[in-house]
C-alpha cells in the first residue's frame, strides 16, 4: 500500500474518488484486471462508513456498517477472498419492546400480540409491513420512472401514506420508528416512492428487519477496505479531499488542494451530498445535479455498551430491544472471542433529534435507563459506553444512507448511476440491490468497474478494427 503522493511514473488508468467500501471494491476489481488505479480519499483512512476500532477494550468495535445479510453474497465473498472470517449474529431469545413505559416480551421470532392493553398487534403489524411489500413489488428495484403510479407515490411522504393506510395509531408509531432507524430520517421527510423502491432494493421488509442482520466480520468490517488497500496496482492518497473534477469525452483530471491526477476514467464513489461539494467542469447534467443537491444523508448515532457478560440471555432474551419511547433499536452484537458482551443501539431521524438535544449526560442516562427497564438491572453499569455521531463526521455528513424527499426520485430517473462521459458513479446509493448496505457498496463498485472494463474492451475492438 502507498499512502504517499503517487509515483510520478505510475500513470493511472482510473481514478477513484472516495476510499469507502464501494470505491475500494471498484479499485480491487480494476487492479485485478491489471489496471493502475489511484484512489483519492478525503479522510485519513479507508473504509468510509465502515470504521472499526480493533483495539477497543473487550474486543474490536465497529463504529459504522457492521452486519452482513443472509443474501449479501458479493460482500461476503469479497471479505472471504481477502482472508476474513465471520460469525453469526442475532442470538436466540425473545425480543423486548418498550411502549409508553410498558415492557413487552415478544414471542420467539414474532411481533408482540398485546400492546397498550389491546390485542392483535402481531396481525396488524404484519399487515402494515405487508403493504410495504406489495408496493415494493409493484415499484421494483429498477424503476419504472415514468408511470403515473410512480409519480403519485412520489407526491406523498411516508407519513402521509401511513395516515391513509395504517388505521391503528400504535401500529403507525411502531412502523414510523422503525423507518427512522432504518434510513435515519423522519417519515415526514421521505417520499413514499423512495421508500417503496428502497424496500424492493433490499428484497422485502423481512429481509430489512431480520435477514439483513445475520452475521458480523470477525475483527470488524473496515478490514475489507484496509486489505484491498494493500493490493498491487492500487495507490492510495489520503487526507486529500477532491475539490474539482474536470472532464472531456475521453479524459478526466481530479484536483485536490495539493495535486491533480489525470486518467481516461474516474469513478465517483462518494454519497450524492458529498459529491455535491465537488465542482464539475463542465457542469454535470441537470438530473445528476438535482440528485446531489436535493438528497441528503440520513442522521443516525450508533451507541455501544459493553458488559461483563450477555446477562440478558439468561432470561431467554435475545438482547434485541425496540424502544418506542426513546426511539431506538438495540441488538446483541457480541462476537466469539470478545472479552465482554456488546449491545449496540441505533437512534435515527426525529428520534435522533430529540435524543441528541438531551446533551452528553442526558443521552447516556436515557439509553442506560431504557436498557435497565428492558434487559434488567445489570444493564445499569456498563464497562464502557461509546457514541458515534455520524452526522458530525466530515465528508460523510450522516448515516446510514442517502434519503429522498417527495418529487425527487421520479424526476431524476437513472441519474443515480448513469455514466457521464468518462465518469462512473458508485457508492451504495448507486447500487442495483441492497442500497444502504455494505452489499450495495460492493455491488455498485463492481458495476462501475465493469462498466469501465467494458468501455476499454469496446475501444480496443474499435482500434483493432480500424487498423
Ligand atoms: C452507523 C452505521 C451503521 C450501519 N450499519 C450497517 C450494517 O450493519 N450493515 C450494512 O451492510 N451496512 C451498514 N451501514 C451502511 C454501510 O456502512 C454503507 O452502505 C457502506 O459502507 C457505504 O460505502 P460507500 O463506499 O458507498 O460510501 P462511504 O463509506 O460513505 O464512502 C465514501 C468515501 O468518500 C469519501 N469522500 C467524501 N467526499 C470526498 C471528497 N470530496 N474527496 C475524496 N473523498 C471523499 C468519504 O470520506 C468516504 O471515505 C451502516 C452505516 C452506518 C453509518
Short mmCIF file of C-alpha atoms and ligand atoms in Angstrom, two decimals:
data_model
loop_
_atom_site.label_atom_id
_atom_site.label_comp_id
_atom_site.label_asym_id
_atom_site.label_seq_id
_atom_site.Cartn_x
_atom_site.Cartn_y
_atom_site.Cartn_z
CA UNK A 1 0.00 0.00 0.00
CA UNK A 2 1.17 3.52 -0.71
CA UNK A 3 -0.33 6.43 1.20
CA UNK A 4 2.18 8.93 -0.16
CA UNK A 5 1.84 11.10 -3.23
CA UNK A 6 1.54 8.67 -6.18
CA UNK A 7 4.68 7.70 -8.04
CA UNK A 8 5.08 10.08 -10.99
CA UNK A 9 5.80 7.11 -13.26
CA UNK A 10 2.50 5.41 -12.43
CA UNK A 11 0.10 6.92 -14.92
CA UNK A 12 -3.24 5.68 -13.65
CA UNK A 13 -5.81 4.12 -15.92
CA UNK A 14 -8.57 5.00 -13.47
CA UNK A 15 -9.00 7.47 -10.62
CA UNK A 16 -11.40 6.52 -7.83
CA UNK A 17 -12.76 9.35 -5.69
CA UNK A 18 -13.62 8.03 -2.21
CA UNK A 19 -11.98 5.11 -0.38
CA UNK A 20 -15.18 3.73 1.14
CA UNK A 21 -16.06 0.09 0.56
CA UNK A 22 -17.55 0.89 -2.84
CA UNK A 23 -14.57 2.83 -4.16
CA UNK A 24 -12.16 0.23 -2.78
CA UNK A 25 -14.16 -2.61 -4.36
CA UNK A 26 -14.04 -0.80 -7.71
CA UNK A 27 -10.28 -0.34 -7.34
CA UNK A 28 -9.86 -4.01 -6.42
CA UNK A 29 -11.87 -5.18 -9.44
CA UNK A 30 -9.89 -2.97 -11.83
CA UNK A 31 -6.47 -3.71 -10.32
CA UNK A 32 -7.21 -7.44 -10.52
CA UNK A 33 -7.54 -6.92 -14.30
CA UNK A 34 -4.12 -5.30 -14.48
CA UNK A 35 -5.13 -1.63 -14.41
CA UNK A 36 -3.33 1.05 -12.39
CA UNK A 37 -5.75 2.76 -10.03
CA UNK A 38 -5.31 5.84 -7.85
CA UNK A 39 -7.82 6.18 -5.01
CA UNK A 40 -8.16 9.72 -3.65
CA UNK A 41 -9.73 9.97 -0.20
CA UNK A 42 -10.60 12.98 1.96
CA UNK A 43 -10.24 11.25 5.34
CA UNK A 44 -7.02 9.87 6.84
CA UNK A 45 -8.29 6.33 6.47
CA UNK A 46 -10.07 3.95 4.11
CA UNK A 47 -13.49 2.43 4.81
CA UNK A 48 -15.79 5.49 4.84
CA UNK A 49 -19.00 4.42 6.58
CA UNK A 50 -17.23 1.28 7.79
CA UNK A 51 -14.83 2.15 10.60
CA UNK A 52 -13.55 -0.40 13.10
CA UNK A 53 -11.54 0.14 16.27
CA UNK A 54 -9.55 -3.12 16.60
CA UNK A 55 -8.06 -2.15 19.97
CA UNK A 56 -11.24 -1.22 21.83
CA UNK A 57 -11.26 -2.74 25.30
CA UNK A 58 -13.05 -6.09 25.30
CA UNK A 59 -12.78 -6.67 21.53
CA UNK A 60 -12.95 -4.81 18.20
CA UNK A 61 -15.72 -2.24 17.90
CA UNK A 62 -17.46 -1.37 14.62
CA UNK A 63 -18.43 2.29 14.64
CA UNK A 64 -20.29 2.15 11.32
CA UNK A 65 -21.51 -0.61 8.97
CA UNK A 66 -21.20 -3.97 10.63
CA UNK A 67 -23.87 -6.62 9.97
CA UNK A 68 -23.84 -8.92 6.93
CA UNK A 69 -27.13 -10.16 5.46
CA UNK A 70 -28.02 -13.72 4.54
CA UNK A 71 -28.12 -12.85 0.82
CA UNK A 72 -25.18 -10.42 0.87
CA UNK A 73 -23.24 -12.80 -1.36
CA UNK A 74 -20.90 -10.38 -3.08
CA UNK A 75 -19.61 -8.61 0.02
CA UNK A 76 -19.34 -11.89 1.89
CA UNK A 77 -17.35 -13.43 -0.96
CA UNK A 78 -15.11 -10.36 -1.19
CA UNK A 79 -14.34 -10.42 2.54
CA UNK A 80 -13.67 -14.15 2.46
CA UNK A 81 -11.39 -13.80 -0.59
CA UNK A 82 -9.39 -11.26 1.40
CA UNK A 83 -9.00 -13.77 4.23
CA UNK A 84 -11.65 -12.52 6.64
CA UNK A 85 -13.98 -14.71 8.65
CA UNK A 86 -17.44 -14.02 10.02
CA UNK A 87 -19.70 -15.30 12.77
CA UNK A 88 -23.47 -15.40 13.07
CA UNK A 89 -25.13 -12.57 14.98
CA UNK A 90 -28.66 -12.46 16.43
CA UNK A 91 -28.59 -14.86 19.37
CA UNK A 92 -31.77 -16.80 20.05
CA UNK A 93 -34.30 -15.47 22.50
CA UNK A 94 -37.20 -13.10 22.81
CA UNK A 95 -37.21 -9.55 21.52
CA UNK A 96 -38.18 -6.83 24.00
CA UNK A 97 -40.41 -3.82 23.26
CA UNK A 98 -40.98 -0.72 25.36
CA UNK A 99 -44.13 1.27 24.61
CA UNK A 100 -45.45 4.07 26.85
CA UNK A 101 -43.32 2.72 29.70
CA UNK A 102 -44.66 -0.85 29.37
CA UNK A 103 -42.09 -3.56 28.75
CA UNK A 104 -43.34 -6.35 26.48
CA UNK A 105 -41.55 -9.58 25.65
CA UNK A 106 -42.49 -10.71 22.14
CA UNK A 107 -42.95 -14.40 21.40
CA UNK A 108 -39.90 -16.01 19.72
CA UNK A 109 -39.43 -14.73 16.14
CA UNK A 110 -42.68 -12.78 16.10
CA UNK A 111 -44.19 -9.37 16.77
CA UNK A 112 -45.85 -8.85 20.19
CA UNK A 113 -49.56 -9.62 20.33
CA UNK A 114 -50.67 -7.25 23.10
CA UNK A 115 -49.56 -3.61 23.33
CA UNK A 116 -51.12 -0.84 25.42
CA UNK A 117 -53.73 -3.32 26.70
CA UNK A 118 -55.15 -4.13 23.28
CA UNK A 119 -54.64 -7.33 21.26
CA UNK A 120 -53.89 -8.40 17.71
CA UNK A 121 -50.77 -6.34 17.18
CA UNK A 122 -48.84 -9.16 15.55
CA UNK A 123 -51.50 -9.38 12.84
CA UNK A 124 -51.84 -5.60 12.43
CA UNK A 125 -48.07 -5.11 12.20
CA UNK A 126 -47.69 -7.92 9.68
CA UNK A 127 -50.50 -6.31 7.64
CA UNK A 128 -48.87 -2.87 7.69
CA UNK A 129 -45.43 -4.17 6.71
CA UNK A 130 -47.10 -6.44 4.12
CA UNK A 131 -48.50 -3.32 2.43
CA UNK A 132 -44.95 -2.01 2.00
CA UNK A 133 -44.00 -5.34 0.40
CA UNK A 134 -46.88 -5.07 -2.09
CA UNK A 135 -45.85 -1.55 -3.09
CA UNK A 136 -42.20 -2.56 -3.29
CA UNK A 137 -43.06 -5.41 -5.65
CA UNK A 138 -45.09 -3.03 -7.84
CA UNK A 139 -42.43 -0.30 -7.95
CA UNK A 140 -39.49 -2.71 -8.36
CA UNK A 141 -35.81 -2.16 -7.75
CA UNK A 142 -35.11 -0.56 -11.16
CA UNK A 143 -37.97 1.83 -11.74
CA UNK A 144 -40.01 2.33 -13.90
CA UNK A 145 -39.62 6.08 -13.82
CA UNK A 146 -42.37 7.44 -16.00
CA UNK A 147 -45.67 5.91 -14.95
CA UNK A 148 -48.46 7.93 -13.39
CA UNK A 149 -48.47 5.47 -10.48
CA UNK A 150 -44.91 6.22 -9.53
CA UNK A 151 -45.37 9.95 -9.76
CA UNK A 152 -48.39 9.75 -7.47
CA UNK A 153 -46.41 7.81 -4.86
CA UNK A 154 -43.60 10.34 -5.16
CA UNK A 155 -46.02 13.16 -4.35
CA UNK A 156 -46.54 12.00 -0.78
CA UNK A 157 -44.37 11.42 2.25
CA UNK A 158 -44.32 8.07 4.04
CA UNK A 159 -46.00 9.84 7.00
CA UNK A 160 -48.97 10.80 4.79
CA UNK A 161 -49.16 7.32 3.33
CA UNK A 162 -49.18 5.82 6.85
CA UNK A 163 -52.04 8.15 7.87
CA UNK A 164 -54.05 6.97 4.85
CA UNK A 165 -53.22 3.27 5.01
CA UNK A 166 -52.49 2.23 8.60
CA UNK A 167 -55.50 2.99 10.83
CA UNK A 168 -54.12 1.94 14.24
CA UNK A 169 -52.07 4.80 15.77
CA UNK A 170 -49.83 2.47 17.80
CA UNK A 171 -49.02 0.37 14.73
CA UNK A 172 -48.33 3.61 12.86
CA UNK A 173 -45.96 4.70 15.61
CA UNK A 174 -44.09 1.37 15.55
CA UNK A 175 -43.70 1.45 11.77
CA UNK A 176 -42.71 5.11 11.89
CA UNK A 177 -39.98 4.49 14.48
CA UNK A 178 -38.73 1.50 12.52
CA UNK A 179 -38.21 3.64 9.41
CA UNK A 180 -36.44 6.37 11.37
CA UNK A 181 -33.93 3.71 12.39
CA UNK A 182 -33.61 2.00 9.00
CA UNK A 183 -32.90 5.13 6.92
CA UNK A 184 -32.14 7.76 9.59
CA UNK A 185 -34.89 10.18 8.57
CA UNK A 186 -38.40 11.09 9.72
CA UNK A 187 -41.24 9.60 7.70
CA UNK A 188 -42.47 13.17 7.11
CA UNK A 189 -39.25 13.88 5.22
CA UNK A 190 -39.10 10.99 2.78
CA UNK A 191 -41.01 10.11 -0.35
CA UNK A 192 -43.21 7.01 -0.42
CA UNK A 193 -41.81 6.13 -3.85
CA UNK A 194 -38.27 6.35 -2.47
CA UNK A 195 -39.22 4.08 0.44
CA UNK A 196 -41.05 1.53 -1.75
CA UNK A 197 -38.04 1.30 -4.03
CA UNK A 198 -35.72 1.06 -1.02
CA UNK A 199 -37.68 -1.96 0.22
CA UNK A 200 -37.58 -3.50 -3.27
CA UNK A 201 -33.81 -2.99 -3.49
CA UNK A 202 -33.46 -4.75 -0.13
CA UNK A 203 -35.77 -7.63 -1.19
CA UNK A 204 -38.63 -7.07 1.31
CA UNK A 205 -39.46 -5.98 4.87
CA UNK A 206 -38.49 -9.32 6.39
CA UNK A 207 -35.05 -9.01 4.83
CA UNK A 208 -34.71 -5.43 6.13
CA UNK A 209 -35.83 -6.34 9.63
CA UNK A 210 -34.31 -9.78 10.09
CA UNK A 211 -32.10 -11.40 7.47
CA UNK A 212 -30.01 -8.26 6.80
CA UNK A 213 -28.61 -8.63 10.32
CA UNK A 214 -27.29 -12.16 10.03
CA UNK A 215 -23.55 -12.05 10.71
CA UNK A 216 -20.53 -9.99 11.74
CA UNK A 217 -16.99 -9.79 10.40
CA UNK A 218 -14.53 -11.05 12.99
CA UNK A 219 -12.21 -8.11 13.66
CA UNK A 220 -14.52 -5.57 12.02
CA UNK A 221 -15.93 -4.58 8.64
CA UNK A 222 -13.36 -1.89 7.83
CA UNK A 223 -10.76 -4.60 7.29
CA UNK A 224 -12.17 -5.30 3.82
CA UNK A 225 -11.15 -1.84 2.60
CA UNK A 226 -7.87 -1.99 4.53
CA UNK A 227 -6.91 -5.28 2.90
CA UNK A 228 -7.83 -4.00 -0.55
CA UNK A 229 -5.52 -1.02 0.03
CA UNK A 230 -2.62 -3.48 0.28
CA UNK A 231 -3.24 -4.98 -3.18
CA UNK A 232 -0.81 -4.34 -6.06
CA UNK A 233 -1.94 -1.83 -8.67
CA UNK A 234 -3.68 0.40 -6.13
CA UNK A 235 -2.17 3.70 -5.00
CA UNK A 236 -3.98 5.33 -2.11
CA UNK A 237 -3.84 9.06 -1.45
CA UNK A 238 -5.46 10.01 1.87
CA UNK A 239 -6.19 13.37 3.53
CA UNK A 240 -6.85 14.78 0.08
CA UNK A 241 -10.42 16.00 -0.39
CA UNK A 242 -11.25 16.25 -4.08
CA UNK A 243 -12.24 19.81 -4.87
CA UNK A 244 -12.96 19.62 -8.60
CA UNK A 245 -13.35 17.17 -11.44
CA UNK A 246 -12.61 18.41 -14.94
CA UNK A 247 -13.61 16.13 -17.78
CA UNK A 248 -13.84 15.79 -21.55
CA UNK A 249 -15.25 12.84 -23.52
CA UNK A 250 -12.15 10.73 -23.01
CA UNK A 251 -10.15 12.18 -20.14
CA UNK A 252 -10.64 13.35 -16.58
CA UNK A 253 -8.50 15.39 -14.19
CA UNK A 254 -9.26 15.22 -10.49
CA UNK A 255 -7.99 18.14 -8.40
CA UNK A 256 -7.22 18.27 -4.70
CA UNK A 257 -5.71 21.27 -2.91
CA UNK A 258 -2.29 19.64 -3.22
CA UNK A 259 -2.30 17.74 -6.52
CA UNK A 260 -4.03 16.85 -9.75
CA UNK A 261 -4.41 13.37 -11.27
CA UNK A 262 -5.36 12.61 -14.86
CA UNK A 263 -6.72 9.36 -16.32
CA UNK A 264 -9.04 8.09 -19.01
CA UNK A 265 -11.79 7.29 -16.48
CA UNK A 266 -12.87 8.22 -12.96
CA UNK A 267 -15.28 6.63 -10.54
CA UNK A 268 -17.03 8.99 -8.16
CA UNK A 269 -17.64 6.72 -5.15
CA UNK A 270 -18.96 9.24 -2.63
CA UNK A 271 -22.56 9.76 -1.47
CA UNK A 272 -24.60 12.28 -3.52
CA UNK A 273 -24.48 15.05 -0.87
CA UNK A 274 -20.68 14.70 -0.61
CA UNK A 275 -20.42 14.67 -4.41
CA UNK A 276 -22.27 17.99 -4.39
CA UNK A 277 -19.35 19.62 -2.56
CA UNK A 278 -17.11 18.95 -5.58
CA UNK A 279 -17.03 21.34 -8.57
CA UNK A 280 -17.52 19.76 -12.02
CA UNK A 281 -16.17 21.30 -15.19
CA UNK A 282 -18.26 21.22 -17.34
CA UNK A 283 -21.33 21.14 -15.08
CA UNK A 284 -22.99 17.77 -14.67
CA UNK A 285 -26.34 17.19 -16.40
CA UNK A 286 -29.38 18.63 -14.62
CA UNK A 287 -30.72 15.33 -13.24
CA UNK A 288 -27.42 14.43 -11.59
CA UNK A 289 -27.10 17.95 -10.18
CA UNK A 290 -30.61 17.73 -8.76
CA UNK A 291 -29.84 14.39 -7.13
CA UNK A 292 -26.68 15.73 -5.50
CA UNK A 293 -28.30 18.97 -4.34
CA UNK A 294 -31.60 17.59 -3.04
CA UNK A 295 -30.85 14.18 -1.50
CA UNK A 296 -29.31 14.47 2.00
CA UNK A 297 -27.77 11.79 4.19
CA UNK A 298 -29.94 10.41 6.96
CA UNK A 299 -28.96 11.23 10.54
CA UNK A 300 -28.15 8.50 13.00
CA UNK A 301 -25.99 7.75 16.02
CA UNK A 302 -24.63 4.39 16.99
CA UNK A 303 -24.34 3.79 20.73
CA UNK A 304 -22.45 0.79 22.12
CA UNK A 305 -22.37 -0.56 25.64
CA UNK A 306 -20.00 -3.26 26.84
CA UNK A 307 -20.97 -5.58 29.73
CA UNK A 308 -19.01 -8.29 31.56
CA UNK A 309 -21.39 -10.91 30.13
CA UNK A 310 -24.51 -11.18 27.93
CA UNK A 311 -26.70 -11.39 31.05
CA UNK A 312 -29.94 -10.91 29.06
CA UNK A 313 -29.52 -14.36 27.51
CA UNK A 314 -30.05 -15.94 30.97
CA UNK A 315 -33.70 -14.84 30.80
CA UNK A 316 -34.01 -16.05 27.16
CA UNK A 317 -33.88 -12.50 25.82
CA UNK A 318 -32.04 -12.02 22.53
CA UNK A 319 -30.78 -8.56 23.51
CA UNK A 320 -32.86 -7.09 20.68
CA UNK A 321 -34.79 -4.14 22.08
CA UNK A 322 -37.24 -1.91 20.22
CA UNK A 323 -37.90 1.10 22.43
CA UNK A 324 -40.67 3.29 21.06
CA UNK A 325 -40.41 5.78 23.91
CA UNK A 326 -36.80 6.74 23.20
CA UNK A 327 -36.90 5.56 19.58
CA UNK A 328 -34.08 3.08 19.12
CA UNK A 329 -33.35 -0.48 18.10
CA UNK A 330 -30.72 -2.37 20.10
CA UNK A 331 -29.00 -5.64 19.21
CA UNK A 332 -26.59 -8.05 20.85
CA UNK A 333 -23.51 -7.89 18.64
CA UNK A 334 -21.10 -9.84 20.81
CA UNK A 335 -18.56 -11.68 18.68
CA UNK A 336 -16.96 -15.02 19.52
CA UNK A 337 -13.66 -14.27 21.20
CA UNK A 338 -14.76 -10.94 22.66
CA UNK A 339 -13.81 -10.47 26.30
CA UNK A 340 -17.06 -8.64 27.05
CA UNK A 341 -20.59 -8.54 25.64
CA UNK A 342 -21.84 -5.72 23.40
CA UNK A 343 -25.22 -4.11 22.97
CA UNK A 344 -25.48 -1.67 20.07
CA UNK A 345 -28.33 0.86 19.78
CA UNK A 346 -29.25 2.84 16.64
CA UNK A 347 -31.10 6.14 17.04
CA UNK A 348 -32.14 7.89 13.84
CA UNK A 349 -34.25 10.61 12.27
CA UNK A 350 -36.66 12.52 14.50
CA UNK A 351 -35.76 10.34 17.48
CA UNK A 352 -32.10 11.24 16.95
CA UNK A 353 -33.07 14.95 17.07
CA UNK A 354 -34.88 14.60 20.41
CA UNK A 355 -32.25 12.36 21.96
CA UNK A 356 -29.33 14.47 20.75
CA UNK A 357 -30.88 17.53 22.42
CA UNK A 358 -30.56 15.78 25.81
CA UNK A 359 -26.84 16.60 25.97
CA UNK A 360 -23.96 14.20 26.74
CA UNK A 361 -25.09 13.11 30.20
CA UNK A 362 -28.79 13.03 29.38
CA UNK A 363 -28.26 10.89 26.28
CA UNK A 364 -26.26 8.28 28.16
CA UNK A 365 -28.71 8.28 31.05
CA UNK A 366 -31.69 7.84 28.74
CA UNK A 367 -30.18 4.83 26.95
CA UNK A 368 -28.97 3.12 30.13
CA UNK A 369 -32.31 3.67 31.89
CA UNK A 370 -34.12 2.12 28.96
CA UNK A 371 -31.80 -0.92 28.93
CA UNK A 372 -32.33 -1.37 32.67
CA UNK A 373 -36.09 -1.33 32.08
CA UNK A 374 -35.94 -3.75 29.16
CA UNK A 375 -32.98 -6.07 29.84
CA UNK A 376 -32.68 -5.84 33.61
CA UNK A 377 -30.79 -4.07 36.44
CA UNK A 378 -27.41 -5.46 35.33
CA UNK A 379 -27.62 -3.01 32.42
CA UNK A 380 -27.08 -0.09 34.80
CA UNK A 381 -23.31 -0.42 34.93
CA UNK A 382 -21.75 -0.93 31.52
CA UNK A 383 -17.99 -1.41 31.36
CA UNK A 384 -17.98 1.21 28.63
CA UNK A 385 -20.35 3.48 26.72
CA UNK A 386 -19.46 4.73 23.23
CA UNK A 387 -21.36 7.05 20.89
CA UNK A 388 -20.53 7.56 17.22
CA UNK A 389 -22.32 10.63 15.96
CA UNK A 390 -22.22 10.17 12.18
CA UNK A 391 -23.89 13.49 11.26
CA UNK A 392 -20.85 15.29 12.67
CA UNK A 393 -18.30 13.26 10.67
CA UNK A 394 -16.82 15.35 7.83
CA UNK A 395 -17.17 14.10 4.24
CA UNK A 396 -19.84 11.60 5.32
CA UNK A 397 -22.29 14.02 6.92
CA UNK A 398 -24.74 11.46 8.29
CA UNK A 399 -25.85 7.86 8.35
CA UNK A 400 -26.67 5.27 7.31
CA UNK A 401 -27.82 6.21 3.79
CA UNK A 402 -28.99 8.99 1.48
CA UNK A 403 -32.73 9.69 1.59
CA UNK A 404 -35.03 11.44 -0.88
CA UNK A 405 -37.86 13.91 -0.31
CA UNK A 406 -41.07 13.75 -2.38
CA UNK A 407 -40.70 14.70 -6.03
CA UNK A 408 -37.06 13.77 -6.46
CA UNK A 409 -36.82 10.10 -7.39
CA UNK A 410 -39.45 10.26 -10.15
CA UNK A 411 -37.71 13.26 -11.69
CA UNK A 412 -34.08 12.14 -11.57
CA UNK A 413 -34.67 8.75 -13.16
CA UNK A 414 -31.45 6.86 -13.74
CA UNK A 415 -29.12 9.67 -12.55
CA UNK A 416 -28.06 7.60 -9.54
CA UNK A 417 -25.69 5.52 -11.63
CA UNK A 418 -25.81 6.71 -15.27
CA UNK A 419 -22.31 7.28 -16.73
CA UNK A 420 -21.39 10.81 -17.81
CA UNK A 421 -18.55 10.84 -20.37
CA UNK A 422 -15.53 9.27 -18.62
CA UNK A 423 -17.26 9.41 -15.20
CA UNK A 424 -18.92 6.46 -13.47
CA UNK A 425 -20.85 6.71 -10.21
CA UNK A 426 -20.50 4.12 -7.43
CA UNK A 427 -21.32 4.15 -3.71
CA UNK A 428 -24.09 2.18 -2.06
CA UNK A 429 -26.59 4.79 -3.25
CA UNK A 430 -25.89 3.75 -6.85
CA UNK A 431 -26.39 0.05 -6.15
CA UNK A 432 -28.77 -2.09 -8.16
CA UNK A 433 -29.67 -4.02 -4.98
CA UNK A 434 -29.04 -3.56 -1.26
CA UNK A 435 -28.59 0.18 -1.46
CA UNK A 436 -27.79 1.50 2.03
CA UNK A 437 -25.79 -1.60 2.90
CA UNK A 438 -22.21 -2.80 2.53
CA UNK A 439 -23.53 -5.26 -0.04
CA UNK A 440 -24.84 -2.36 -2.11
CA UNK A 441 -21.48 -0.59 -1.83
CA UNK A 442 -19.71 -3.71 -3.16
CA UNK A 443 -22.20 -4.28 -5.97
CA UNK A 444 -22.08 -0.63 -7.09
CA UNK A 445 -18.27 -0.66 -7.01
CA UNK A 446 -18.15 -3.83 -9.09
CA UNK A 447 -20.70 -2.45 -11.57
CA UNK A 448 -18.80 0.83 -12.05
CA UNK A 449 -15.54 -1.07 -12.57
CA UNK A 450 -17.19 -3.45 -15.03
CA UNK A 451 -18.61 -0.52 -16.99
CA UNK A 452 -15.06 0.84 -17.43
CA UNK A 453 -13.70 -2.59 -18.38
CA UNK A 454 -16.48 -2.91 -20.99
CA UNK A 455 -15.71 0.51 -22.38
CA UNK A 456 -11.98 -0.30 -22.60
CA UNK A 457 -12.81 -3.58 -24.38
CA UNK A 458 -15.02 -1.73 -26.86
CA UNK A 459 -12.28 0.86 -27.54
CA UNK A 460 -9.73 -1.93 -28.06
CA UNK A 461 -12.02 -3.71 -30.53
CA UNK A 462 -12.70 -0.48 -32.42
CA UNK A 463 -8.98 0.34 -32.59
CA UNK A 464 -8.16 -3.17 -33.85
CA UNK A 465 -10.93 -2.92 -36.48
CA UNK A 466 -9.68 0.41 -37.84
CA UNK A 467 -6.13 -0.90 -38.37
C1 LIG B 1 -23.89 3.81 11.76
C2 LIG B 1 -23.98 2.96 10.53
C3 LIG B 1 -24.43 1.66 10.63
C4 LIG B 1 -24.52 0.86 9.50
N1 LIG B 1 -24.85 -0.45 9.64
C5 LIG B 1 -24.74 -1.26 8.57
C6 LIG B 1 -24.82 -2.67 8.73
O1 LIG B 1 -24.94 -3.18 9.86
N2 LIG B 1 -24.75 -3.46 7.62
C7 LIG B 1 -24.54 -2.93 6.38
O2 LIG B 1 -24.45 -3.68 5.40
N3 LIG B 1 -24.42 -1.59 6.20
C8 LIG B 1 -24.50 -0.75 7.27
N4 LIG B 1 -24.29 0.58 7.12
C9 LIG B 1 -24.14 1.13 5.76
C10 LIG B 1 -22.76 0.84 5.14
O3 LIG B 1 -21.76 1.13 6.07
C11 LIG B 1 -22.63 1.69 3.90
O4 LIG B 1 -23.69 1.39 3.00
C12 LIG B 1 -21.33 1.48 3.13
O5 LIG B 1 -20.23 1.39 3.98
C13 LIG B 1 -21.17 2.64 2.16
O6 LIG B 1 -19.98 2.54 1.46
P1 LIG B 1 -19.68 3.56 0.27
O7 LIG B 1 -18.32 3.25 -0.21
O8 LIG B 1 -20.80 3.53 -0.68
O9 LIG B 1 -19.73 5.02 0.90
P2 LIG B 1 -18.81 5.64 2.04
O10 LIG B 1 -18.42 4.61 3.00
O11 LIG B 1 -19.55 6.82 2.56
O12 LIG B 1 -17.50 6.10 1.27
C14 LIG B 1 -17.37 7.33 0.63
C15 LIG B 1 -15.96 7.84 0.85
O13 LIG B 1 -15.80 9.04 0.11
C16 LIG B 1 -15.04 9.94 0.88
N5 LIG B 1 -15.27 11.29 0.36
C17 LIG B 1 -16.36 12.08 0.50
N6 LIG B 1 -16.16 13.25 -0.12
C18 LIG B 1 -14.92 13.20 -0.67
C19 LIG B 1 -14.15 14.11 -1.44
N7 LIG B 1 -14.58 15.33 -1.78
N8 LIG B 1 -12.91 13.73 -1.85
C20 LIG B 1 -12.44 12.49 -1.53
N9 LIG B 1 -13.13 11.59 -0.79
C21 LIG B 1 -14.35 11.95 -0.37
C22 LIG B 1 -15.55 9.71 2.29
O14 LIG B 1 -14.64 10.20 3.25
C23 LIG B 1 -15.68 8.19 2.31
O15 LIG B 1 -14.49 7.58 2.73
C24 LIG B 1 -24.18 1.40 8.23
C25 LIG B 1 -23.72 2.71 8.13
C26 LIG B 1 -23.59 3.48 9.26
C27 LIG B 1 -23.02 4.86 9.14
#
